[in-house]
Coordinates of C-alpha atoms in Angstrom, one line a residue:
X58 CA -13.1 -10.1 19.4
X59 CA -12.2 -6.6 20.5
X60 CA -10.3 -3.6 18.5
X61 CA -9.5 -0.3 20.2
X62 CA -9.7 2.8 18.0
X63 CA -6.5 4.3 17.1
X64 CA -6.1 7.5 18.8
X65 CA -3.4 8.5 15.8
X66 CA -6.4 9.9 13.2
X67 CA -8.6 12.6 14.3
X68 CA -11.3 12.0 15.3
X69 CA -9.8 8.1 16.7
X70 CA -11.2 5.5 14.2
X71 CA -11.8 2.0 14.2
X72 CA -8.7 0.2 13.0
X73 CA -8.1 -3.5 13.4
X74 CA -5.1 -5.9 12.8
X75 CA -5.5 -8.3 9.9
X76 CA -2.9 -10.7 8.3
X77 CA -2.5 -11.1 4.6
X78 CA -1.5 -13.6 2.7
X79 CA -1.4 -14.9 -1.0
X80 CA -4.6 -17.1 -1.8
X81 CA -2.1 -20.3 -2.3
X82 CA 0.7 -18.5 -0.1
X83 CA 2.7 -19.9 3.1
X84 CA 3.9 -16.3 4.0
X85 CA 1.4 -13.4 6.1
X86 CA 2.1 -10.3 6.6
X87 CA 0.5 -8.5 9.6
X88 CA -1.4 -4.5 9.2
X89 CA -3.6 -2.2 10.7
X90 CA -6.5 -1.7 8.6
X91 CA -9.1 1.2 8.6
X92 CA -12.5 0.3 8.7
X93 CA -14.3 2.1 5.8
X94 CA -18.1 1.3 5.4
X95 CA -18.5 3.7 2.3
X96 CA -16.1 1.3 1.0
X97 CA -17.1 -1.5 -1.6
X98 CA -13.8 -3.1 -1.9
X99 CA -10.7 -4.0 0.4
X100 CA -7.2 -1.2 -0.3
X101 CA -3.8 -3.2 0.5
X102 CA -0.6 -0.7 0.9
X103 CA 1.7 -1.8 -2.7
X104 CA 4.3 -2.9 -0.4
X105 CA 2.1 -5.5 0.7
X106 CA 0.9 -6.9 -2.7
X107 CA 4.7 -6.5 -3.9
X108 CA 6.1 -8.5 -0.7
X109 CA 4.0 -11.4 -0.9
X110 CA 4.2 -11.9 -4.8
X111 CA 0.6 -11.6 -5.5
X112 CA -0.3 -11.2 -9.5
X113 CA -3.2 -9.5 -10.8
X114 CA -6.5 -11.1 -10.9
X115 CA -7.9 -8.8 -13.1
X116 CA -9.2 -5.3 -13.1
X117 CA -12.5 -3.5 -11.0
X118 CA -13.7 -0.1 -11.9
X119 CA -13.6 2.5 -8.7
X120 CA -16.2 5.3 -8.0
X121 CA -15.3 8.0 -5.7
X122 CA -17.0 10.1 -3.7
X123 CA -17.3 13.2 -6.2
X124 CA -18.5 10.5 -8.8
X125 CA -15.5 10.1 -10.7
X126 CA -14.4 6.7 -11.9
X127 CA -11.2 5.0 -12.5
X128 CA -10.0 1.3 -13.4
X129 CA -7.8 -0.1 -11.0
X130 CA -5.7 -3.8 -11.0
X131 CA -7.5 -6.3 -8.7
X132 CA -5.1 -8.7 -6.5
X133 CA -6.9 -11.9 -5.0
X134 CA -5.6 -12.5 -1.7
X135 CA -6.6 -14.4 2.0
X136 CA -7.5 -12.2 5.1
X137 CA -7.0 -13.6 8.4
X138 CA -8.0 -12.3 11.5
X139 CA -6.5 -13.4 14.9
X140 CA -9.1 -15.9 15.7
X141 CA -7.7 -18.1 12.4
X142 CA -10.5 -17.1 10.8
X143 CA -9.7 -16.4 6.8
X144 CA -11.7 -15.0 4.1
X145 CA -10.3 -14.6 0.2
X146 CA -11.3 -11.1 -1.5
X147 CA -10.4 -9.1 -3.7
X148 CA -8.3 -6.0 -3.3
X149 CA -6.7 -2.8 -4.8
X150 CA -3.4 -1.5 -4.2
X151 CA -2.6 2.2 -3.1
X152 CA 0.3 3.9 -1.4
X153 CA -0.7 4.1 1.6
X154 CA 0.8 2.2 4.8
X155 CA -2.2 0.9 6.2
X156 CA -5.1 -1.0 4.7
X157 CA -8.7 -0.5 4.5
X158 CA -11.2 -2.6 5.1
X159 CA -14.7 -2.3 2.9
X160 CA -17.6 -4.0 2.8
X161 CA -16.5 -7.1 0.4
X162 CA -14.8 -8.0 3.4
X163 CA -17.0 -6.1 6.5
X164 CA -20.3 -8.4 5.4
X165 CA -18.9 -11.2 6.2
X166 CA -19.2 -10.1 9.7
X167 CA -21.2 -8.8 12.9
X168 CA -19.5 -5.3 13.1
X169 CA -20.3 -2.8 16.1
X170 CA -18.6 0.1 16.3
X171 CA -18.9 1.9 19.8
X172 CA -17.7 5.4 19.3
X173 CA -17.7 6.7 23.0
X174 CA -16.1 3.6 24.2
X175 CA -13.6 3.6 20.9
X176 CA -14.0 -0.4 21.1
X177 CA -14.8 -2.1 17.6
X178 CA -16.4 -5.6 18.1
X179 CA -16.3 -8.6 15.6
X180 CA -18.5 -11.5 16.0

């Protein structure tokens, strides 16, 4: 499966459309999602979280990249991509519109990122 970059961030970077649902939920909403391989965990915008009635699962401490750590609430939920293919992970909220996608979700798959081309390719 094939993602174009999105030409809106500069330099482009390799977004991909995701749906999101609640682990026992019949509703999904569709996003763009960055791909962020520094990432450990998953970011959900709060509109998201709030919109499908997801509760808190818990809590996950966050490092930055200066080093500095913070606790955030962790939300359970159920990724889809467009193939029907679903994974459950866990996520944090921020304020964001778009999501991000780390690497609780990336190593699950075979993830090439062609830069000149601006393709990203899941297997």
């Amino acid at each position: 499966m094939e993602f174009r970059y999105n030409p809106s961030f500069q330099p482009p970077a390799p977004m991909l459309r995701v749906g999101i649902s609640a682990p026992q939920g019949q509703g999904v909403i569709q996003l763009q999602a960055l791909i962020d391989t520094g990432s450990d965990i998953s970011i959900l915008p709060e509109s998201v979280i709030e919109g499908l009635g997801i509760i808190r699962a818990g809590t996950v401490e966050l490092e930055g990249y200066d080093g500095e750590t913070t606790e955030a609430t962790a939300f359970i939920v159920r990724v889809s991509l467009l193939t029907g293919r679903q994974w459950s992970v866990a996520v944090v909220a921020w304020s964001q519109s778009h999501g991000l996608i780390g690497r609780n979700l990336l190593n699950h798959w075979r993830l090439t990122l062609d830069g000149p081309k601006g393709i990203v390719t899941i297997e």
